Amino acid sequence: MSDADQQKIASLQAERAEQDSKVQQLRASNTDQTTLKAEIGKLKKLEAQLAALGLGSSKAGSSKQEVKFTLKTPKGTRDWEPLAMSLRKRIFSTIEEVFSAHGAVTIDTPVFELKEILSGKYGEDSKLIYDLQDQGGELCSLRYDLTVPFARFVAMNQSEYGNVKRYHIAKVYRRDQPAMSKGRFREFYQCDIDIAGVYDPMVPDSEVLCILVEALDALGMEGFTIKINHRKILDGIFDICGVPADKIRTISSAVDKLDKSPWSEVRREMTVDKGLAEDVADKIGEYVKLKGGRDLLEKLKTDATMMGHKTASAGVKDMELLFDYLDVYGIADRMSFDLSLARGLDYYTGLIYEAVTSASAPPGFTGEPTAGGADKTLKKKKKGGDDDEVDESTVGVGSIAAGGRYDNLVGMFSGSKKPDAVPCVGVSIGVERVFAIMMQRLREKEAANQRTIRAKDTDVYVMSIGGEGLLKERMQVSKMLWDAGIKAEFMHKAKPKLPAQFGVVDKEGIPFAVILAPNEWNGETREVRVKQQKGKESDEGQGQGEVVRLDGLVEYLKGLGAGKGAVALKERESII
Amino acid sequence: MSDADQQKIASLQAERAEQDSKVQQLRASNTDQTTLKAEIGKLKKLEAQLAALGLGSSKAGSSKQEVKFTLKTPKGTRDWEPLAMSLRKRIFSTIEEVFSAHGAVTIDTPVFELKEILSGKYGEDSKLIYDLQDQGGELCSLRYDLTVPFARFVAMNQSEYGNVKRYHIAKVYRRDQPAMSKGRFREFYQCDIDIAGVYDPMVPDSEVLCILVEALDALGMEGFTIKINHRKILDGIFDICGVPADKIRTISSAVDKLDKSPWSEVRREMTVDKGLAEDVADKIGEYVKLKGGRDLLEKLKTDATMMGHKTASAGVKDMELLFDYLDVYGIADRMSFDLSLARGLDYYTGLIYEAVTSASAPPGFTGEPTAGGADKTLKKKKKGGDDDEVDESTVGVGSIAAGGRYDNLVGMFSGSKKPDAVPCVGVSIGVERVFAIMMQRLREKEAANQRTIRAKDTDVYVMSIGGEGLLKERMQVSKMLWDAGIKAEFMHKAKPKLPAQFGVVDKEGIPFAVILAPNEWNGETREVRVKQQKGKESDEGQGQGEVVRLDGLVEYLKGLGAGKGAVALKERESII
C-alpha cells in the first residue's frame, strides 16, 4: 500500500472517529431527530468510503451500542493506578531528598521544544523523536531527554544559571520498541541531576557519582555497579587502532552495544555494516575487553602508545584524579572501570557512566563478549500492529542510570566563541526501571501477606449505625476532622448499611472507625464510638470501641496517632 | 501563499535546521575537513532553495558563529526557574494535603491519548487540541484536560475504579491565545479532583465544593466567590424561553461569555450569529441576570412555569438539597447562585461551578451586563507571528477553579446501556492562575525586603581558609553531612578564594558556614569553625564562630536546627 493510500485511510479513520463521537454526543444531549439523522448520514458515508477501501465495518452508527471507542492508552504508554502512584511518589521524594541534600535546585521546561532545538543531538536515535503535527505556527517535537532542554535553558539564561546544580524529574518521549513489564516505555520519567559551570577537573564529576550512589542506596537498589569510562580514552583508543576520524562516533555506537550483543556481532557491525578494516576492529577488541578498578588505570599508565597519545593520556589523567576523589567519598569500590562502555549519545566529551544491576541484563545473558552467537541479539516478535514489539521475556531492564560529561552542548545553543564556555556533567536515573524492580518486590511482599504500601492514607472512616443514616451528622464530624488535618471519609449514601461501611474499612485498611449511633448522638448527647481496626485477628479484643465526646474526638484520635504530621487548616502558615 | 507552498517551506526550514545542527555538531567533534565541507555544501544548497522562495539568509553555514538556533520555548510555554519551582511545589503540596485529607487517591495518565478519545468532547474548543504528527502507527493528541482521560480510565477499569475519589495534578495542552503574565498558557498545569460512582444526590457534589473551599483557603486565596448553577435549571430556562433543542448547547456557550462580555454582545451573538429569535433572547436575558444565595432558590420556587417544567424543577430540587449540605459544611456563604453561569464544555449534566476572585475580571470590567458597549470584548493586537496574541493589559486571570457534574462521559467510553452507569462530579483548580497571583504577591514582598521563599534549602556551606584549599577535606566534611541528612555544598575549586565562598553564602542565604583552616585542621587536630549567618546586620556579633571537633559537628549543627526533619542515609527505611 502506498504512503498516500495509508495517509488517506488514516485521515478517513480519524474523520470517522470524529463523526462517531459527534453522533454519540448528540444522542447524549437528546438532540432533535432531524439533526441526528443528518449526522448519522455523514457517518455512514464515511463508513462506506472506508468499506470501499476494504476497511472497517459499515455497521457503526446503525444502533446505539455500536459506536465504539478503542479503550486503550497509546502504544508504549500506561496509566498509573493509585498503588503504583504511591510507590512512584516515594521513589521521587527519596531521590529528591538526596538531590536537595547536595544543594540542587529544580527547574521545569515544556514537554515540547522547537524542533530545531532537538535536531542533531541524538545521533542514530533521532528517528525516535515524536513530532507535533504542523497546525500552523512553530514546528515542535516532544522532548527526548531532559539534558538537551537543560542545555537550552542554560544557554538562554547564562548570566544567571551559567553555574547551577539542578535536578529535573519529568516525562520524556521516545518512539522506541516498548518492553513495558521491564520499564521500557515510549512515555517515561527521567530523574536528572546536572552540574553546569567552570570548575576544577573531576570535582563536579565525582560529586555526581557520589549523588548517584547515595540515591540508589536510598532507593534500596541492591548489588548495583557503576561502569565508568572516559570518551577521551575511548576516542584515543579508536585513533590508536586506526579508525578514521569521521567514523569515530559510529564505531563508538557499535561498541556501546557490547552490553547487549556479543563481540562477534559488534565486530560484524563495525566491519560489514560500517566498513571498518578487520584488523582495526580486532585491535579495538583487545582494548574494549578490559575492565577493573584502579588496577586497570595502573595498567593503562604502562601502555606507552596510549600515554604518548595526547587525547588518551588526558583521559587517563582525569581518571586518576577521579579515583582519588571517589576514595574520599568512600565509593571507589562501587565502580567498574570498563573500556567497553561507550554510551550512544553524541554529546558526551569526557567521563561517562552507567549503573547496572543483575536485573539489567537479559535472562541467561552474561554480558561477556563471546566468540559466536550472533543469535543472542534481542528477538522481536511480529504483533499485527503498526510495528514490532519486543519479546519481553528476552530482555532485561537495562541500565538503571547513566550519564556523563558534555562540555560543548550549551555552547551549541549559545553560539559562544568558546564551545565549552559552560561545561556540564550529569546523570539520569532510569526511574521506570527502578519502579519495575520495586513493583516486582512489592508484589512478592504482598503475595507473602506483608502489606507495605497503601494506595491512600485515610485515617478515619465516619460511619452510622441504625436506619436513620445520620448523613448530615457524618458530614459534620468529617468536616471537623478535615479541619483538624485528620484524613477522613464517609459513605456518600443517605442510609448506608453497616456491613457495606465496614467493608470499606477492611478493604482500604483504614485504621479508625468513628461510629455514630442514635443512642449516643441525639438531642441530648453528642458522642461517638471509636473503634481501632487492627486487622481481622485482633478485632475481637477491641469489642465495641471507646465512647468519646464529640468535642474531645480530635484530641483522642491524635493521641492514637491519627493525622500524624498534619497541620490543622486554621493553623496553616502562608505558603509564601 | 498556498497550503502546499507553506508546507514546502516548513519542510525546507526543518531540513535546514537539521542540517545546521549536523554541521555544528561535526565541528564540535572535530571531524575531518572533507566530511565537514560536504555537509556545509548540503546546508548551503538548502539555504539557496529557501532564498529562492524569498526566505532565510544564505549566510548561515559560511562561518562558525552564524549557525543560529532560535533560543526560546515554543509559543505559549515557559521554563520554570528555581524560585518559581519552589513556589509551585508549595502550591501543589498544599492542594495535595487537602485532597488526601478527603481520602482521595491519585492516578496519572499519558500526556497524549488516542485522537478518537478526545474527539467530540470539547464543543467549539476542539479546534484547540494539539495533534501529534502521523509518524506511522496510531493517531494521537495531547490531552486537553484531565477529565476526559479520567473518564477513559474509569471506563477501562470500571470494576475496580467505578467508585473512586481521585486527584490528578498534571499538564494539559491548548492551542489558545496565550496571556502569559496572567497565567494563560498553551502548556499548563491543572489540579483536578473528581468523585466517580453512584451515590445519593448532591452528597459528592457538596463534598467537592467543600474540598474546593478548603483548598483555596489553604492556598491563601482571598476574597474568592464560587459561582454555582445547574445545567438542568439552565436547560429548563432555555426550553421555557423557546430555544429549539438543537440550539441549546450553542446558546449555552453564548451565555457562558457573560463574565467577559456585556449582555448586548451576548444577545447579538445569540440573535445575529446563531439565529435565535429576538424575543427568545430577551426572555433569556431576564433569567440570566439573576443571582443570589438561598434567596434566589426561594424566588425560583415561586416561579410556577419553572416549577411546572420537569427538567428545571429537578434542578431546583438538587440545589435545595445542595444548600442544606453546604450549611452543614459551613460554606454556603462562599457561594453565589448565578443563573448566568453556563460553562463552555459539552459534557456537564448537573451542578456547575466556577471560582472567581477580584483578579479574575479584566481591569475596569465590572462583569455586570450593560446596555451598550460591544467594544468591551477582549482586544487582540497583531504580532507579526503565526497568529494573534492577546493584549495582556486588557485581560484578567479568569476563573481560578471550575467544574461540575458529568454523568454520561464514562458511559460514552464504556458504551454501557445506561449512559449514566458511572456518574461523576469534580473540580479543576487553575493552578497557573493561582501561581500568577501568588508570584505577584511574592514579588511585592521581596520588593519590601521580606524574603519569604528560597530557591534552595542548603543548610551548610563548607569552606576553606588559606592557600591550600583543603579540597579533599571539604569533600570529606560534606560527605559526612550528606550522610547525616544535612544539606551541604562546597565550592568546586581546588583553591577557592574566601570572599568568593562568602559571596555564595550571602547570595543564597545559606544559614551556616563550616570553615576549615590549616591551624585547626591538620595532622593533629580535626576541628572546624561554624559560623551562623544571620544576615549582614547581625554578622558582627558572631565574630569568628565556634570551633567544633569534627566528630561532634553533625550533632552541633542539628542542635542549631540544620537538617530539620531529614533522615540520615543509613537510617532510612525501605520505601516499600
Short mmCIF file of C-alpha atoms in Angstrom, two decimals, chain A residues 119-442:
data_model
loop_
_atom_site.label_atom_id
_atom_site.label_comp_id
_atom_site.label_asym_id
_atom_site.label_seq_id
_atom_site.Cartn_x
_atom_site.Cartn_y
_atom_site.Cartn_z
CA SER A 119 17.80 18.24 15.79
CA GLY A 120 21.20 16.62 15.50
CA LYS A 121 21.68 15.88 19.20
CA TYR A 122 20.90 12.18 19.40
CA GLY A 123 22.87 10.50 16.64
CA GLU A 124 21.21 7.35 15.32
CA ASP A 125 18.33 7.72 17.76
CA SER A 126 17.00 10.96 16.24
CA LYS A 127 14.47 8.89 14.33
CA LEU A 128 12.78 8.11 17.66
CA ILE A 129 11.74 11.72 18.27
CA TYR A 130 7.98 12.43 18.35
CA ASP A 131 6.98 15.45 16.28
CA LEU A 132 3.85 17.52 16.79
CA GLN A 133 1.64 17.96 13.75
CA ASP A 134 2.11 21.20 11.86
CA GLN A 135 -1.12 23.01 12.74
CA GLY A 136 0.27 26.40 11.74
CA GLY A 137 2.94 28.24 13.68
CA GLU A 138 6.12 26.70 15.01
CA LEU A 139 7.31 23.15 14.37
CA CYS A 140 7.74 21.34 17.69
CA SER A 141 8.86 17.95 18.99
CA LEU A 142 8.31 16.17 22.29
CA ARG A 143 11.45 16.22 24.43
CA TYR A 144 13.61 13.12 24.03
CA ASP A 145 15.55 13.63 27.24
CA LEU A 146 15.99 16.31 29.89
CA THR A 147 19.61 17.11 29.04
CA VAL A 148 19.10 18.99 25.78
CA PRO A 149 16.28 21.15 27.24
CA PHE A 150 18.57 21.86 30.22
CA ALA A 151 21.39 22.96 27.91
CA ARG A 152 18.93 25.14 26.01
CA PHE A 153 17.75 26.64 29.32
CA VAL A 154 21.31 27.37 30.50
CA ALA A 155 22.23 28.91 27.14
CA MET A 156 19.17 31.16 27.35
CA ASN A 157 19.93 32.22 30.93
CA GLN A 158 23.69 32.03 31.01
CA SER A 159 24.30 35.04 33.24
CA GLU A 160 22.07 33.70 35.99
CA TYR A 161 22.38 29.94 35.50
CA GLY A 162 25.85 29.55 33.99
CA ASN A 163 26.76 27.94 37.33
CA VAL A 164 23.99 25.72 38.59
CA LYS A 165 23.35 22.35 40.17
CA ARG A 166 19.85 21.50 39.06
CA TYR A 167 17.62 18.45 39.06
CA HIS A 168 14.59 17.75 36.92
CA ILE A 169 12.11 14.90 37.31
CA ALA A 170 9.82 14.75 34.29
CA LYS A 171 8.49 12.68 31.41
CA VAL A 172 10.37 12.20 28.13
CA TYR A 173 9.24 10.60 24.87
CA ARG A 174 10.80 8.05 22.50
CA ARG A 175 9.15 6.17 19.63
CA ASP A 176 11.11 3.05 20.59
CA GLN A 177 10.09 -0.60 20.86
CA PRO A 178 8.38 -0.85 24.22
CA ALA A 179 9.03 -3.69 26.72
CA MET A 180 6.61 -2.46 29.34
CA SER A 181 6.99 -5.05 32.11
CA LYS A 182 10.69 -4.20 32.14
CA GLY A 183 10.05 -0.50 32.44
CA ARG A 184 10.75 0.34 28.76
CA PHE A 185 8.08 2.77 27.62
CA ARG A 186 7.52 5.38 24.94
CA GLU A 187 6.48 7.88 27.62
CA PHE A 188 8.63 7.58 30.71
CA TYR A 189 10.05 9.54 33.60
CA GLN A 190 13.65 10.55 33.95
CA CYS A 191 15.26 11.94 37.10
CA ASP A 192 18.23 14.03 36.07
CA ILE A 193 20.76 15.98 38.06
CA ASP A 194 23.40 18.06 36.30
CA ILE A 195 26.12 20.48 37.34
CA ALA A 196 26.85 23.29 34.89
CA GLY A 197 29.77 25.66 35.21
CA VAL A 198 33.52 26.03 35.05
CA TYR A 199 35.05 24.10 37.94
CA ASP A 200 38.25 22.26 38.69
CA PRO A 201 38.70 18.89 36.94
CA MET A 202 36.65 15.93 38.19
CA VAL A 203 35.26 17.79 41.23
CA PRO A 204 31.68 18.04 39.90
CA ASP A 205 32.09 14.66 38.15
CA SER A 206 32.93 12.89 41.41
CA GLU A 207 30.06 14.60 43.24
CA VAL A 208 27.61 13.44 40.57
CA LEU A 209 28.83 9.85 41.08
CA CYS A 210 28.51 10.33 44.85
CA ILE A 211 24.92 11.56 44.41
CA LEU A 212 24.16 8.57 42.19
CA VAL A 213 25.46 6.08 44.78
CA GLU A 214 23.53 7.82 47.57
CA ALA A 215 20.32 7.87 45.53
CA LEU A 216 20.49 4.20 44.51
CA ASP A 217 21.34 3.25 48.11
CA ALA A 218 18.44 5.33 49.44
CA LEU A 219 16.12 3.61 46.96
CA GLY A 220 17.26 0.24 48.27
CA MET A 221 18.70 -0.90 44.94
CA GLU A 222 20.91 -3.84 45.81
CA GLY A 223 24.08 -5.06 44.15
CA PHE A 224 24.45 -2.33 41.57
CA THR A 225 27.70 -1.48 39.82
CA ILE A 226 28.54 1.78 38.14
CA LYS A 227 30.51 1.25 34.94
CA ILE A 228 32.75 4.22 34.20
CA ASN A 229 34.84 5.15 31.17
CA HIS A 230 36.15 8.29 29.51
CA ARG A 231 35.38 9.47 25.98
CA LYS A 232 38.92 10.79 25.58
CA ILE A 233 40.37 7.36 26.40
CA LEU A 234 37.91 5.70 24.04
CA ASP A 235 38.49 8.19 21.21
CA GLY A 236 42.23 7.83 21.81
CA ILE A 237 41.93 4.05 21.51
CA PHE A 238 39.96 4.37 18.27
CA ASP A 239 42.59 6.73 16.88
CA ILE A 240 45.47 4.50 18.00
CA CYS A 241 43.77 1.45 16.42
CA GLY A 242 43.35 3.33 13.15
CA VAL A 243 39.66 4.33 13.00
CA PRO A 244 39.23 7.28 10.56
CA ALA A 245 38.08 10.46 12.33
CA ASP A 246 34.72 10.58 10.58
CA LYS A 247 33.93 7.02 11.70
CA ILE A 248 34.71 7.51 15.38
CA ARG A 249 31.15 8.27 16.53
CA THR A 250 29.57 5.47 14.54
CA ILE A 251 32.17 2.93 15.73
CA SER A 252 31.60 4.20 19.27
CA SER A 253 27.87 3.45 18.81
CA ALA A 254 28.74 -0.09 17.81
CA VAL A 255 30.97 -0.60 20.87
CA ASP A 256 28.13 0.70 23.06
CA LYS A 257 26.10 -2.39 22.12
CA LEU A 258 28.54 -4.73 23.88
CA ASP A 259 26.28 -4.90 26.95
CA LYS A 260 23.53 -6.47 24.85
CA SER A 261 25.36 -8.17 21.97
CA PRO A 262 28.42 -10.42 21.82
CA TRP A 263 31.71 -9.16 20.39
CA SER A 264 31.23 -11.20 17.21
CA GLU A 265 28.06 -9.28 16.42
CA VAL A 266 29.58 -5.90 17.25
CA ARG A 267 32.63 -6.76 15.13
CA ARG A 268 30.34 -7.68 12.23
CA GLU A 269 28.52 -4.32 12.56
CA MET A 270 31.87 -2.48 12.50
CA THR A 271 33.34 -4.30 9.54
CA VAL A 272 30.36 -5.33 7.38
CA ASP A 273 27.83 -2.56 8.12
CA LYS A 274 30.23 0.29 8.79
CA GLY A 275 33.17 -0.65 6.54
CA LEU A 276 35.92 -0.75 9.16
CA ALA A 277 39.04 -2.75 8.28
CA GLU A 278 39.09 -6.15 10.03
CA ASP A 279 42.49 -5.67 11.68
CA VAL A 280 41.37 -2.31 13.08
CA ALA A 281 38.29 -3.95 14.57
CA ASP A 282 40.44 -6.66 16.14
CA LYS A 283 42.76 -4.11 17.73
CA ILE A 284 39.70 -2.36 19.21
CA GLY A 285 38.55 -5.75 20.52
CA GLU A 286 41.75 -6.12 22.54
CA TYR A 287 41.12 -2.82 24.34
CA VAL A 288 37.39 -2.90 24.93
CA LYS A 289 37.51 -6.23 26.76
CA LEU A 290 39.47 -4.59 29.59
CA LYS A 291 37.75 -3.81 32.85
CA GLY A 292 38.68 -3.34 36.50
CA GLY A 293 39.25 -0.62 39.08
CA ARG A 294 42.31 1.43 39.89
CA ASP A 295 44.36 -1.60 38.72
CA LEU A 296 43.19 -1.01 35.14
CA LEU A 297 44.24 2.60 35.46
CA GLU A 298 47.74 1.50 36.51
CA LYS A 299 47.83 -0.92 33.57
CA LEU A 300 46.90 1.83 31.09
CA LYS A 301 49.60 4.06 32.54
CA THR A 302 52.18 1.45 31.49
CA ASP A 303 50.85 1.47 27.89
CA ALA A 304 53.39 3.71 26.15
CA THR A 305 51.30 4.13 22.99
CA MET A 306 48.36 5.33 25.00
CA MET A 307 50.33 7.61 27.27
CA GLY A 308 52.00 9.07 24.19
CA HIS A 309 48.62 9.90 22.67
CA LYS A 310 47.53 13.38 23.67
CA THR A 311 43.79 12.75 23.97
CA ALA A 312 44.06 9.31 25.57
CA SER A 313 46.59 10.41 28.17
CA ALA A 314 44.42 13.40 29.12
CA GLY A 315 41.62 10.92 29.78
CA VAL A 316 43.87 8.72 31.90
CA LYS A 317 44.93 11.75 33.95
CA ASP A 318 41.25 12.62 34.58
CA MET A 319 40.52 9.07 35.69
CA GLU A 320 43.38 9.14 38.16
CA LEU A 321 42.08 12.32 39.76
CA LEU A 322 38.57 10.86 39.77
CA PHE A 323 39.66 7.76 41.66
CA ASP A 324 41.33 9.98 44.29
CA TYR A 325 38.05 11.82 44.88
CA LEU A 326 35.98 8.63 44.81
CA ASP A 327 38.24 7.34 47.59
CA VAL A 328 37.47 10.43 49.69
CA TYR A 329 33.74 9.79 49.20
CA GLY A 330 34.30 6.11 50.00
CA ILE A 331 32.62 4.92 46.81
CA ALA A 332 35.53 3.77 44.59
CA ASP A 333 34.59 0.12 45.20
CA ARG A 334 31.12 0.72 43.69
CA MET A 335 32.69 1.44 40.27
CA SER A 336 33.85 -0.76 37.43
CA PHE A 337 36.27 0.96 35.05
CA ASP A 338 35.08 -0.63 31.80
CA LEU A 339 36.62 0.23 28.43
CA SER A 340 33.62 -1.26 26.56
CA LEU A 341 31.30 1.43 27.93
CA ALA A 342 30.74 3.95 25.12
CA ARG A 343 27.23 5.50 25.58
CA GLY A 344 25.21 6.08 22.43
CA LEU A 345 24.72 9.83 22.60
CA ASP A 346 26.84 12.18 20.53
CA TYR A 347 27.25 14.97 23.01
CA TYR A 348 29.48 13.39 25.67
CA THR A 349 33.02 14.74 25.82
CA GLY A 350 34.60 13.27 28.97
CA LEU A 351 33.72 10.89 31.78
CA ILE A 352 30.77 8.58 31.01
CA TYR A 353 28.98 6.11 33.29
CA GLU A 354 26.11 3.70 33.55
CA ALA A 355 24.67 1.89 36.60
CA VAL A 356 23.62 -1.72 36.13
CA THR A 357 22.11 -4.37 38.40
CA SER A 358 21.66 -8.10 37.99
CA ALA A 359 18.22 -7.25 36.56
CA SER A 360 19.84 -5.12 33.85
CA ALA A 361 20.93 -7.97 31.57
CA PRO A 362 18.54 -10.13 29.54
CA PRO A 363 17.88 -13.56 31.13
CA GLY A 364 20.74 -16.00 30.65
CA PHE A 365 22.97 -13.34 29.17
CA THR A 366 26.33 -12.89 30.82
CA GLY A 367 27.37 -9.67 29.18
CA GLU A 368 30.79 -11.17 28.36
CA PRO A 369 31.93 -10.99 24.75
CA THR A 370 31.80 -14.50 23.25
CA ALA A 371 33.23 -15.95 20.08
CA GLY A 372 30.00 -16.98 18.34
CA GLY A 373 26.30 -16.48 18.87
CA ALA A 374 25.06 -13.56 16.80
CA ASP A 375 21.62 -15.06 17.53
CA LYS A 376 21.79 -13.57 21.01
CA THR A 377 20.63 -10.14 19.84
CA LEU A 378 17.16 -9.17 21.00
CA LYS A 379 14.46 -11.25 19.41
CA LYS A 380 11.44 -9.40 18.13
CA LYS A 381 8.04 -10.89 17.53
CA LYS A 382 5.54 -9.62 15.00
CA LYS A 383 2.35 -8.32 16.54
CA GLY A 384 -0.26 -7.40 13.91
CA GLY A 385 0.09 -3.70 14.90
CA ASP A 386 1.97 -0.84 13.33
CA ASP A 387 5.43 -2.12 14.10
CA ASP A 388 7.37 -4.70 16.04
CA GLU A 389 7.12 -5.20 19.74
CA VAL A 390 9.97 -6.57 21.80
CA ASP A 391 9.50 -10.04 23.28
CA GLU A 392 9.75 -9.07 26.94
CA SER A 393 10.91 -12.48 28.11
CA THR A 394 14.21 -11.98 26.32
CA VAL A 395 15.17 -8.55 27.64
CA GLY A 396 16.49 -7.19 30.93
CA VAL A 397 15.58 -3.85 32.44
CA GLY A 398 18.76 -2.31 31.01
CA SER A 399 20.86 0.22 32.86
CA ILE A 400 19.17 1.92 35.82
CA ALA A 401 21.11 5.17 35.50
CA ALA A 402 23.50 6.75 33.03
CA GLY A 403 25.26 9.98 32.27
CA GLY A 404 28.50 11.76 31.67
CA ARG A 405 30.25 15.00 30.88
CA TYR A 406 29.10 17.12 27.94
CA ASP A 407 31.14 20.28 27.69
CA ASN A 408 30.01 21.61 24.31
CA LEU A 409 26.24 21.24 24.37
CA VAL A 410 25.41 24.61 25.94
CA GLY A 411 27.89 26.19 23.50
CA MET A 412 25.99 24.66 20.57
CA PHE A 413 22.96 26.68 21.66
CA SER A 414 24.59 29.89 22.81
CA GLY A 415 26.85 30.09 19.75
CA SER A 416 29.61 31.17 22.13
CA LYS A 417 33.10 31.50 20.67
CA LYS A 418 34.40 29.10 23.30
CA PRO A 419 32.40 25.91 22.65
CA ASP A 420 32.97 24.76 26.26
CA ALA A 421 32.13 28.10 27.89
CA VAL A 422 29.59 26.29 30.09
CA PRO A 423 30.82 22.72 30.65
CA CYS A 424 28.33 20.29 32.19
CA VAL A 425 28.23 16.89 33.82
CA GLY A 426 25.18 14.95 34.96
CA VAL A 427 23.33 11.71 35.47
CA SER A 428 19.87 10.47 34.63
CA ILE A 429 18.27 7.85 36.87
CA GLY A 430 16.02 5.47 34.94
CA VAL A 431 13.20 5.57 37.46
CA GLU A 432 10.85 3.45 35.35
CA ARG A 433 13.32 0.61 35.64
CA VAL A 434 13.79 1.25 39.34
CA PHE A 435 10.00 1.28 39.59
CA ALA A 436 9.69 -2.03 37.71
CA ILE A 437 12.18 -3.65 40.13
CA MET A 438 10.46 -2.19 43.23
CA MET A 439 6.97 -3.10 42.00
CA GLN A 440 8.11 -6.67 41.49
CA ARG A 441 9.42 -6.71 45.08
CA LEU A 442 6.19 -5.15 46.35
#
